[in-house]
XYZ file of C-alpha atoms in Angstrom:
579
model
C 30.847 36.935 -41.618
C 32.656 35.256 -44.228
C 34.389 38.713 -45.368
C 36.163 38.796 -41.646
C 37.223 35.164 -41.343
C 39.723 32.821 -42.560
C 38.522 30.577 -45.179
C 39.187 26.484 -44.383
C 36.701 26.931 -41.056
C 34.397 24.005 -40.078
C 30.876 24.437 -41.540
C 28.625 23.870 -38.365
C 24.968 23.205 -38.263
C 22.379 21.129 -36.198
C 20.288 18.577 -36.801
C 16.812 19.421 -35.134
C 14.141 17.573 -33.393
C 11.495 17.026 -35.119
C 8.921 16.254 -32.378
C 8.125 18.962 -29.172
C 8.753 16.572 -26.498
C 11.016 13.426 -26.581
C 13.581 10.972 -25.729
C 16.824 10.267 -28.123
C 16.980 6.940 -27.808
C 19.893 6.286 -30.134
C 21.668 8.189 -32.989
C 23.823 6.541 -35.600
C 26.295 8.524 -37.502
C 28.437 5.758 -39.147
C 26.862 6.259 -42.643
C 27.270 10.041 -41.998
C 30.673 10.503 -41.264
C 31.397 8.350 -44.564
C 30.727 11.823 -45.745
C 34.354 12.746 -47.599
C 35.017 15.996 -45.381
C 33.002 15.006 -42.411
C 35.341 16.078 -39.200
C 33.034 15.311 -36.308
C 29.156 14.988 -35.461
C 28.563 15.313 -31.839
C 25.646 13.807 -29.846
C 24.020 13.771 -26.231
C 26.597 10.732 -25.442
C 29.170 13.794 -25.845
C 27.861 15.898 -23.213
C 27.800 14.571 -19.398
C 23.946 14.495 -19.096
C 24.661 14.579 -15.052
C 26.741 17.670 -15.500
C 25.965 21.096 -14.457
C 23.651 22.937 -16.989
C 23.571 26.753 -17.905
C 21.834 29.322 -19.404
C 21.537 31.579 -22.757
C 20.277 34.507 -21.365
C 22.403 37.352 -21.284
C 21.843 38.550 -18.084
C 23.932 39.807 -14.933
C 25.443 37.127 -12.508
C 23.803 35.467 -10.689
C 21.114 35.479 -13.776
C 17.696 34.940 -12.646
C 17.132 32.805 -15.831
C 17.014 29.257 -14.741
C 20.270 27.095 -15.532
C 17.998 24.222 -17.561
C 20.455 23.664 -20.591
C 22.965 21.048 -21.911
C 24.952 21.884 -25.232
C 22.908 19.047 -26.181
C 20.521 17.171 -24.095
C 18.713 13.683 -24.653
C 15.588 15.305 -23.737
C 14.200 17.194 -26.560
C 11.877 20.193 -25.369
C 10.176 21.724 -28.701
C 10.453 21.312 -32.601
C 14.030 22.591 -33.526
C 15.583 21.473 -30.011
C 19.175 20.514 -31.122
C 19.427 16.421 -31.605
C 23.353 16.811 -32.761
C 25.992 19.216 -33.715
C 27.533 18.374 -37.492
C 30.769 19.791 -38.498
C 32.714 19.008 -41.996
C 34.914 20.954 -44.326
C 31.768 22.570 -45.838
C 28.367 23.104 -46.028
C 27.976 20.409 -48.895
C 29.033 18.014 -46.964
C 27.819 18.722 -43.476
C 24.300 18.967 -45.490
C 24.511 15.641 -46.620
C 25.662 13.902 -43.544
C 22.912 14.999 -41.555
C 20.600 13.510 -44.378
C 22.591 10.599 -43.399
C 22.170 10.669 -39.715
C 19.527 8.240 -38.129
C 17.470 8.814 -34.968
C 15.107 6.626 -32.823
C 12.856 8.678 -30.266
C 10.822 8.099 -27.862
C 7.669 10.409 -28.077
C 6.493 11.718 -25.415
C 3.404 13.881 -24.674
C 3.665 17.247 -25.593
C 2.588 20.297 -23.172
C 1.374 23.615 -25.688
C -1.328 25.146 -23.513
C 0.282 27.918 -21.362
C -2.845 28.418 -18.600
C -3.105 24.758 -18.122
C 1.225 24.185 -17.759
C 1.062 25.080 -14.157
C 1.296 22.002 -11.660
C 0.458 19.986 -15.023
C 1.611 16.001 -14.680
C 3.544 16.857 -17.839
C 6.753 18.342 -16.488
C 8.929 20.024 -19.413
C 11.899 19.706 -16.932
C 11.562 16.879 -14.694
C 15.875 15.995 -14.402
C 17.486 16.901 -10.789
C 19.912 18.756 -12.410
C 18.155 22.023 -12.823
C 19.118 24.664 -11.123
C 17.430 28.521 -9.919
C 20.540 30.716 -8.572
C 18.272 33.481 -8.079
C 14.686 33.693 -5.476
C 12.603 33.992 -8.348
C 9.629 31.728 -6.972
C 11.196 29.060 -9.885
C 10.181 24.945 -9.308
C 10.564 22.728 -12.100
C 8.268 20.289 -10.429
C 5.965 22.769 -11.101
C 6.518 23.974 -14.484
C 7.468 26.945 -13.057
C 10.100 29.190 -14.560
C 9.384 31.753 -12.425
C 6.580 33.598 -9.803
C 5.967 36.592 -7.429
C 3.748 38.736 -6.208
C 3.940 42.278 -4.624
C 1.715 45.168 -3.682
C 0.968 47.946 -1.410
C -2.379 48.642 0.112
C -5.428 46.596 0.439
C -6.789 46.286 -2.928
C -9.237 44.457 -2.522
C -11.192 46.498 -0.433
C -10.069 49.852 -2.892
C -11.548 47.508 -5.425
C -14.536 46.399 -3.530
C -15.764 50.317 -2.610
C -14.730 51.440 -6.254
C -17.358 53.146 -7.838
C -16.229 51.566 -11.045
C -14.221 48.150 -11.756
C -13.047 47.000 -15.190
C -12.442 43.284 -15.127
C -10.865 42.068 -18.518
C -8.130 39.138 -19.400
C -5.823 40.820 -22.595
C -3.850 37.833 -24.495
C -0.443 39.104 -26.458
C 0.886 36.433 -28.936
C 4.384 35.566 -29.284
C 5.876 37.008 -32.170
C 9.284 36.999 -34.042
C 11.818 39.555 -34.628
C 13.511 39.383 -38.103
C 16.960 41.182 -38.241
C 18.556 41.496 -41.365
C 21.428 39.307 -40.505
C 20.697 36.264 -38.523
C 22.831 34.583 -35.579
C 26.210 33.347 -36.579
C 29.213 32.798 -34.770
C 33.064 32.042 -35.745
C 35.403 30.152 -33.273
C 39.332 29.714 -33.309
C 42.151 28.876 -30.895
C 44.859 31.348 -30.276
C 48.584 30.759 -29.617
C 47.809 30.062 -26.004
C 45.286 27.918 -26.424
C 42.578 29.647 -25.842
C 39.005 30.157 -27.546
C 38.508 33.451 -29.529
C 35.005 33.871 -30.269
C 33.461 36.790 -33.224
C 30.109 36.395 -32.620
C 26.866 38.371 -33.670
C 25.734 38.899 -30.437
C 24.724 42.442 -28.028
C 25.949 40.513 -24.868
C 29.760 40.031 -25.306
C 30.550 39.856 -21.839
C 27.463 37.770 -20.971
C 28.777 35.597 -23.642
C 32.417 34.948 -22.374
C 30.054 33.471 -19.515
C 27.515 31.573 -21.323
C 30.348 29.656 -23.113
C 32.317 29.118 -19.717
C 29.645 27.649 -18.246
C 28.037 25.742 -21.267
C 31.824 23.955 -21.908
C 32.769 24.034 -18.153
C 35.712 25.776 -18.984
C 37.249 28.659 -16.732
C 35.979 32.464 -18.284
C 39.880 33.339 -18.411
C 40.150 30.856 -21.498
C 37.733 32.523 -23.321
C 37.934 35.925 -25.421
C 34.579 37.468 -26.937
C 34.351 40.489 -29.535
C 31.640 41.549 -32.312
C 31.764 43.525 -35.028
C 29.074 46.523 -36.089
C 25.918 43.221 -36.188
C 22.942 43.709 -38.434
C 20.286 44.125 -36.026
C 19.358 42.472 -32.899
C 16.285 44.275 -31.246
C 16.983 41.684 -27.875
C 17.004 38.442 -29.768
C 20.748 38.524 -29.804
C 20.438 39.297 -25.739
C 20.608 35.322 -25.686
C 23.459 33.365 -26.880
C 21.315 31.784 -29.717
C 24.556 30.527 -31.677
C 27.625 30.823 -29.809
C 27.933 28.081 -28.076
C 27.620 25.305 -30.589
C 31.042 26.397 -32.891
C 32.585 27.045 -29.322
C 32.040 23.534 -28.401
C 33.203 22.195 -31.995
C 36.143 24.509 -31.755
C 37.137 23.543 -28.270
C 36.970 19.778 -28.962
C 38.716 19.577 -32.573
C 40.927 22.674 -31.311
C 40.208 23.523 -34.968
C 38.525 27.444 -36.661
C 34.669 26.732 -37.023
C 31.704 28.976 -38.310
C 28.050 28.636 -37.853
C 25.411 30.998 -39.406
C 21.710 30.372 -38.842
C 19.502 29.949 -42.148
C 16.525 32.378 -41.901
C 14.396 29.682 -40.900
C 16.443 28.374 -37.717
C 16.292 32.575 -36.885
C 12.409 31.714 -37.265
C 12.096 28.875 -35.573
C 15.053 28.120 -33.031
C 16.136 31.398 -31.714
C 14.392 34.039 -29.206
C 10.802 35.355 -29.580
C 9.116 37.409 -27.618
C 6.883 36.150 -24.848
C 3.206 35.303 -24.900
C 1.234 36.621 -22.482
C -2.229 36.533 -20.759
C -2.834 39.559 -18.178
C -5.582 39.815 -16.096
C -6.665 43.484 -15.368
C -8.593 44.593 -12.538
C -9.091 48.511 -12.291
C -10.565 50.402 -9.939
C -11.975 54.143 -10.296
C -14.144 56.788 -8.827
C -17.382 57.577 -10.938
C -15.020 61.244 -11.335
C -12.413 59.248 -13.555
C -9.248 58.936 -10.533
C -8.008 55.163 -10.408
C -8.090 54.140 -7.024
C -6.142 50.841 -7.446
C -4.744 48.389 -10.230
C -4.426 44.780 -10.166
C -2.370 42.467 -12.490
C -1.775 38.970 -12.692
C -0.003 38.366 -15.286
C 0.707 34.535 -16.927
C 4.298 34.204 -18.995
C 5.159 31.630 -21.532
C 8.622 31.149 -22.045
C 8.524 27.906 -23.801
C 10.570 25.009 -23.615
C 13.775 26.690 -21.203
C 13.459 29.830 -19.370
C 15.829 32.827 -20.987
C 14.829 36.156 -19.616
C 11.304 34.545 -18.402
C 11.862 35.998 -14.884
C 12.923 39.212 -15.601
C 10.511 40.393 -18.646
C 6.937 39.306 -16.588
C 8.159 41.874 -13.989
C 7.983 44.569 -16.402
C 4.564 43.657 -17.087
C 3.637 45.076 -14.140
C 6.345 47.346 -12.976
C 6.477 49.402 -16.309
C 2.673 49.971 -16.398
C 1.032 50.204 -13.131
C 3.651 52.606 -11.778
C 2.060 55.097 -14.697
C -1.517 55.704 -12.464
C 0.127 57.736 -9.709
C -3.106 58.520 -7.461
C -3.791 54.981 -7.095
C -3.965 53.777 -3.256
C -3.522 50.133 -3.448
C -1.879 47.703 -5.976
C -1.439 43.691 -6.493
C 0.900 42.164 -9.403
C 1.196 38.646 -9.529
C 3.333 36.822 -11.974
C 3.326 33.209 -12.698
C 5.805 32.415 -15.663
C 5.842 28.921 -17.224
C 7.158 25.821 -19.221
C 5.720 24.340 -22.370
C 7.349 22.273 -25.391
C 7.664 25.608 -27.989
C 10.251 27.191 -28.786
C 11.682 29.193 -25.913
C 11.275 32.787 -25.697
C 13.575 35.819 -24.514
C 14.534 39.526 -24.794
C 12.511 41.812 -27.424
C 12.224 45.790 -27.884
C 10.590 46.968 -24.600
C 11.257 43.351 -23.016
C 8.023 42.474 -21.306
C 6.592 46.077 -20.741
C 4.789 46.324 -24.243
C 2.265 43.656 -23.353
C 1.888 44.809 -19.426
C 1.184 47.983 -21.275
C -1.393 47.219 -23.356
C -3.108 45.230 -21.021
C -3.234 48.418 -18.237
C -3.412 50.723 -21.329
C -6.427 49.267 -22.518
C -8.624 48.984 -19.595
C -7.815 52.386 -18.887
C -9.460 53.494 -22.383
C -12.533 51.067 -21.641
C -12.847 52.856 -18.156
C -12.652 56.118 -20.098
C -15.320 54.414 -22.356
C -17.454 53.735 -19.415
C -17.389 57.118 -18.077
C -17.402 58.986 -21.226
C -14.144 61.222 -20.590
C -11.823 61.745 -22.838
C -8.650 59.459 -22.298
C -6.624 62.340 -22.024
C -8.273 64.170 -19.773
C -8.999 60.694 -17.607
C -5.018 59.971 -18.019
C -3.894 63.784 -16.778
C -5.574 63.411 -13.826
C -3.844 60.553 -12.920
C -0.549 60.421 -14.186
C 2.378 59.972 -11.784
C 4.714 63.343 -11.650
C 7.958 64.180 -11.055
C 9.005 63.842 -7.090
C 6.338 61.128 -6.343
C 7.334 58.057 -5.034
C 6.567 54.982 -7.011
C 4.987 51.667 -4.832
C 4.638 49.483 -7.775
C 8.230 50.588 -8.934
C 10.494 49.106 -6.368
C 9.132 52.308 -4.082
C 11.465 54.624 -6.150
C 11.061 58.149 -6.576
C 10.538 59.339 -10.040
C 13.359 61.907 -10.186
C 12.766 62.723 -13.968
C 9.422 63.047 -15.226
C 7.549 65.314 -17.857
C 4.444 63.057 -18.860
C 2.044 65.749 -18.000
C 4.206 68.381 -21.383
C 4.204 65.146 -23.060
C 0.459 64.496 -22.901
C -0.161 67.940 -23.965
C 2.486 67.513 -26.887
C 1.043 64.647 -27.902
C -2.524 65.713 -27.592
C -1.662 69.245 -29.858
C 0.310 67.359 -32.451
C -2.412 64.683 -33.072
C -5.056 67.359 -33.453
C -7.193 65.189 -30.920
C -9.484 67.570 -30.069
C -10.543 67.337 -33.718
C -10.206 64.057 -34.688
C -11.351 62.169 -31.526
C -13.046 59.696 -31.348
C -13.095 59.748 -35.069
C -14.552 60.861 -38.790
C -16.670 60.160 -40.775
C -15.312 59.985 -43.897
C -18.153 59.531 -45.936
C -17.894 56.329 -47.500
C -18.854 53.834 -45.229
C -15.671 54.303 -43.347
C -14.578 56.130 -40.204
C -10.991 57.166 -39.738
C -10.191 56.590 -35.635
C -7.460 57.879 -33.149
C -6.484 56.617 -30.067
C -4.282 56.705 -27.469
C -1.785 55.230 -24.674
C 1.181 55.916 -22.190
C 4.011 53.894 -21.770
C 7.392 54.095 -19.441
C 10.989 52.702 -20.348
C 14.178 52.672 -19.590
C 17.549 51.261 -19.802
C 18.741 47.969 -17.794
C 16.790 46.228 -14.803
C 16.749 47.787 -11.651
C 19.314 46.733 -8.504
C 20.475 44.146 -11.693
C 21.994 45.390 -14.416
C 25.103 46.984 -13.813
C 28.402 48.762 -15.492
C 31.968 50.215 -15.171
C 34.698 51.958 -17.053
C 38.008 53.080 -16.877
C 39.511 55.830 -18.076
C 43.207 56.289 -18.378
C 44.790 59.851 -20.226
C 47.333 59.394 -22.628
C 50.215 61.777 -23.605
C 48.925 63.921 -26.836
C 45.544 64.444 -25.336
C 44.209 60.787 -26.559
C 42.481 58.019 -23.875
C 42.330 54.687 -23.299
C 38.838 53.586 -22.692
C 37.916 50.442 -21.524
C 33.980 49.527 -20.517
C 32.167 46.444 -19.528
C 28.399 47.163 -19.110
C 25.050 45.806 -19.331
C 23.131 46.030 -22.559
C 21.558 49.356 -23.603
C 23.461 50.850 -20.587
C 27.544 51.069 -22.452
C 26.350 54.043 -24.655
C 25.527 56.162 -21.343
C 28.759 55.347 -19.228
C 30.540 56.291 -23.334
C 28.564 59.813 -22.732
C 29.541 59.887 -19.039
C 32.963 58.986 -19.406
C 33.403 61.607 -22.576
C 32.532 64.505 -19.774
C 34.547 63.296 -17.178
C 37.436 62.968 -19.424
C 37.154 66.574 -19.844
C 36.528 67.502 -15.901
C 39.642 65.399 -15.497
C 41.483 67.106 -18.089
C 40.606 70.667 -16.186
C 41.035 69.611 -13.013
C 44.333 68.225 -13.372
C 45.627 71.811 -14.690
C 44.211 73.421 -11.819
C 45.707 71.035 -9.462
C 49.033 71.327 -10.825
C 49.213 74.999 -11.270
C 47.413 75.616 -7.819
C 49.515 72.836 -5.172
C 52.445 73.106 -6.967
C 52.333 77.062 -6.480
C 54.371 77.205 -10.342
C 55.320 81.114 -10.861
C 53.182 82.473 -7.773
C 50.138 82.723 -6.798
C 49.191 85.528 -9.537
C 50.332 82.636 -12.413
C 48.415 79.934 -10.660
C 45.029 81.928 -10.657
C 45.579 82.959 -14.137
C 46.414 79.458 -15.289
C 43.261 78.229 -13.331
C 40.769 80.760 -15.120
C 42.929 79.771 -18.507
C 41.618 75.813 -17.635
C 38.029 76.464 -17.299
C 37.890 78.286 -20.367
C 39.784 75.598 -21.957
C 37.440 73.061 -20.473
C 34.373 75.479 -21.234
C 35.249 75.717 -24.529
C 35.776 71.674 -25.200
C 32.454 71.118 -23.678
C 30.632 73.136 -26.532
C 32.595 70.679 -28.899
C 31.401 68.254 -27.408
C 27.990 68.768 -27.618
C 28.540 69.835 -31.387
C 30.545 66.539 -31.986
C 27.486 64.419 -31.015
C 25.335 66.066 -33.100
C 26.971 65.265 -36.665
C 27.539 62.089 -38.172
C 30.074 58.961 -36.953
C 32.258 60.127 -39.047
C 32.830 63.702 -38.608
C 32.621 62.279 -34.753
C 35.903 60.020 -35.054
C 38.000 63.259 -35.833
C 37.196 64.628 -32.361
C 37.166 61.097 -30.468
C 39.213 57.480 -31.792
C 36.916 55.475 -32.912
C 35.443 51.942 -31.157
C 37.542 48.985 -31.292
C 35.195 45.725 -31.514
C 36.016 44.785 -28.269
C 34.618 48.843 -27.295
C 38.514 49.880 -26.413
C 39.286 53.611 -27.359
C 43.412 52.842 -28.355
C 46.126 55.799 -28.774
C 47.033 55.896 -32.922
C 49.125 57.302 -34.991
C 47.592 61.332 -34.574
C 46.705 63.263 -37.888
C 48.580 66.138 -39.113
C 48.130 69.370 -36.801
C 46.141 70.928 -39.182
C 43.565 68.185 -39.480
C 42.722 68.033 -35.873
C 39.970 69.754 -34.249
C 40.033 72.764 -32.235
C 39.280 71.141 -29.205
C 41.862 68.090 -29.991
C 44.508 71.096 -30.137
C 43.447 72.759 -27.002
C 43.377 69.444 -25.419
C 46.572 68.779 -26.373
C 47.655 71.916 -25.348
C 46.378 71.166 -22.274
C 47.801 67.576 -21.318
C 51.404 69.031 -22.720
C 51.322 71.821 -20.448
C 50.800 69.680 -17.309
C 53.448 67.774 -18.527
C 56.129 70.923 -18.924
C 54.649 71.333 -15.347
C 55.903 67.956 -14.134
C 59.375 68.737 -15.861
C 59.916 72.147 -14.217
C 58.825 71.271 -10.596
C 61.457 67.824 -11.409
């Protein structure tokens, strides 16, 4: 970060609790801003502890995450909660004032145990403050981030005239993702007062909210952008950093910088969440799965990022798979304990719904002694069939049966299943498992663009969109830049009736091969590298804006840039001879 920001920023950093579940008490900085360079240490009596809290998951308004964070709060929640935010001119300094700093807490009882955090006497958020916007079955009385529970059918009489039932409880760990560059954040005030945030982040319009909220100041006052970031795999779905140089910035109305050491990214950022799933599977003694039911048990640690939404993938990304089934049940209970809080990670809940379903299925094909792939193709859900456990959608695009058979051919199962002997005391296994994915949440995530055509056949491009889902509406937009293009010669040569009917036709056919012949680029351009692919489309502006530039020499443009240009100018000579 340091290589796209002024130097003379404020070094940020946070001093961190060192006990899971506590009370600040008092905080003395005197000695600490002694510190030559010290500008300002912030504490809990900085932050209205009354006031309205927020936050950090980057999700859609209104976010089904629970709004159960201060910048910083008196109430400490885990080991590496934030006790006060230190800013100097560098990190020297700012590293020995918080040596400096002295704290007095009151410790409190700390809640780890996940299945015993339900309706436990420990609350991990007993203040009146926080706040559900969304029906997610959330009650902080309750330690209860989150819970639901849908189905279709009875199952429990599919279950009780099974011919087979696997009964088995699957536990997933919470484990860390390591990007190569961790969370960081810069912060500055423009010439109209307003907060310009470069953050490392995948949520930049989520952001511009997370900070509004988190420094009750209005969204307009805020501007977000991010460069190219060095990995994020969901963590940086949740404003792990932002908001802390934000709230320096906006106070001292001075440029600050914080970037996490890799053991804050460890230890005080956004893992994925542990799990406990309890599988009940029912069958015929001919291998068809009659009915599936889940209940599924969510930590999300000390506040409640993304809790909500990643349990219901548990079930909704697995059971949906088993398309002969006649009944289903998923219940979801996600709650509070004093660790570190958890969040967003590659496949964002599904992976350990997944290998809960996943692996039953394999023990029922154990039971039976059928091949999991032959068990699997007889149940798989297909292409046209509606969906119950999926939100009763119909699975308009599906080719799991080819991909089974790909799969099963490219493994050479037939040969290696169950597994060899390979003659020394060791066996060499295969196995095997299904899994559905896509991009954004369902009737939640959402996205727009706009398109605007400039004059020498360049756009403006301007897109606000969910995570994962800004690439597609980029791919969208790219083809309907070129139907536009098309259309608009048709329209201009056809209503405008330029030179007859006789020119109008001809000048139509002329467009569609034009347009035709774009297309192909197109689809070439997307195959080669970035590069190459910036000759044939501007390239991304941090802030994702597609600007007109200076245009390259004729020669150096691309067929289909000339033809497009050809294109645009000739509507234009259009305009001039109907004026």
């Amino acid at each position: 970060m340091d290589d796209v920001i002024p130097e003379g920023c404020l070094c940020v950093k946070l001093l961190r609790s060192p006990h899971a579940n506590a009370i600040v008490e008092s905080i003395n900085t005197a000695a600490a801003m002694k510190v030559p360079g010290m500008e300002r240490i912030f504490t809990w009596e900085d932050v209205p502890q009354d006031g309205r809290r927020y936050t950090q998951a980057g999700q859609t308004y209104p976010e089904a995450s629970p709004y159960d964070r201060l910048v910083i709060d008196r109430h400490v929640r885990f080991v590496g909660d934030v006790v006060a935010i230190v800013a100097g001119e560098d990190e020297k300094c700012v590293d020995k004032a918080m040596r400096l700093i002295k704290v007095k807490y009151k410790v409190l009882e700390p809640l780890f145990d996940f299945t015993k955090a339900k309706d436990n006497p420990i609350l991990v958020h007993p203040e009146d403050n926080w706040e559900s916007l969304a029906p997610v079955g959330a009650d902080n009385k309750r330690n209860l981030c989150a819970h639901d529970q849908c189905g279709s059918g009875d199952i429990d009489e599919v279950l009780r005239t099974s011919d087979i039932v696997i009964d088995r409880v699957y536990h997933t760990r919470a484990c860390q993702q390591a990007m190569m560059e961790t969370f960081r954040t810069y912060c500055s005030i423009d010439a109209y007062g307003r907060l310009n945030v470069l953050s490392s982040t995948q949520i930049v319009f989520h952001t511009r909210r997370i900070i509004a909220n988190a420094l009750h100041i209005p969204k307009s006052m805020i501007r977000v952008s991010k460069p190219r970031i060095g990995g994020g795999f969901g963590a940086k779905q949740t404003a792990v950093s932002a908001v802390y140089p934000a709230f320096v910035t906006w106070m001292t109305k001075k440029p600050s910088k914080i970037i996490f050491s890799r053991v804050e990214s460890q230890t005080a950022s956004s893992p994925r969440h542990e799990m406990q799933m309890h599988v009940r599977l029912g069958a015929t003694k001919d291998g068809i799965v009659r009915g599936i039911d889940l209940y599924t048990l969510s930590n999300t640690g000390a506040y409640g990022e993304h809790g909500p939404t990643t349990v219901g993938l548990s079930g909704h990304k697995s059971i949906p798979l088993y398309g002969k089934a006649e009944a289903f049940r998923f219940t979801s209970d996600v709650v509070y304990t004093n660790i570190m809080s958890a969040g967003a990670y590659r496949g964002y809940g599904a992976t350990q719904g997944l290998f809960a379903v996943e692996s039953a299925v394999n023990e029922l094909a154990a039971r039976l002694g059928m091949d999991p792939f032959e068990l699997r193709e007889k149940n798989i859900v297909r292409e046209g069939d509606v969906m119950p456990a999926y939100y009763g959608q119909v699975n308009t695009s599906c080719t799991l049966d080819r991909c089974l058979a790909r799969v099963r051919e490219m493994i050479d199962w037939d040969n290696k299943y169950p597994c060899r002997d390979m003659g020394n005391g060791k066996v060499r296994a295969v196995g095997m498992g299904m899994a559905m994915q896509g991009s954004g949440i369902t009737s939640m995530d959402v996205g727009s663009a706009t398109l605007k055509v400039n004059d020498e056949g360049f756009y403006t491009l301007l897109i606000g969109a969910a995570v994962a889902i800004d690439a597609l509406i980029a791919l969208y937009v790219r083809q309907t830049y070129l139907l536009l293009t098309g259309q608009a010669i048709c329209t201009e040569a056809a209503a405008r009736g330029i030179r007859g009917e006789a020119d109008a036709k001809q000048r139509r056919e002329q467009a569609l091969s034009d347009l035709m012949a774009m297309q192909k680029d197109v689809r070439k351009a997307a195959e080669r590298s970035e590069a190459e692919e910036r000759d044939l489309f501007p390239a991304l502006s941090q802030t994702r804006r597609i600007s007109a530039v200076t245009p390259p020499p004729e020669e150096a443009k691309p067929a289909a840039h000339r033809r497009r240009r050809q294109a645009v100018f000739t509507v234009i000579q259009s305009d001039k001879q109907v004026q």
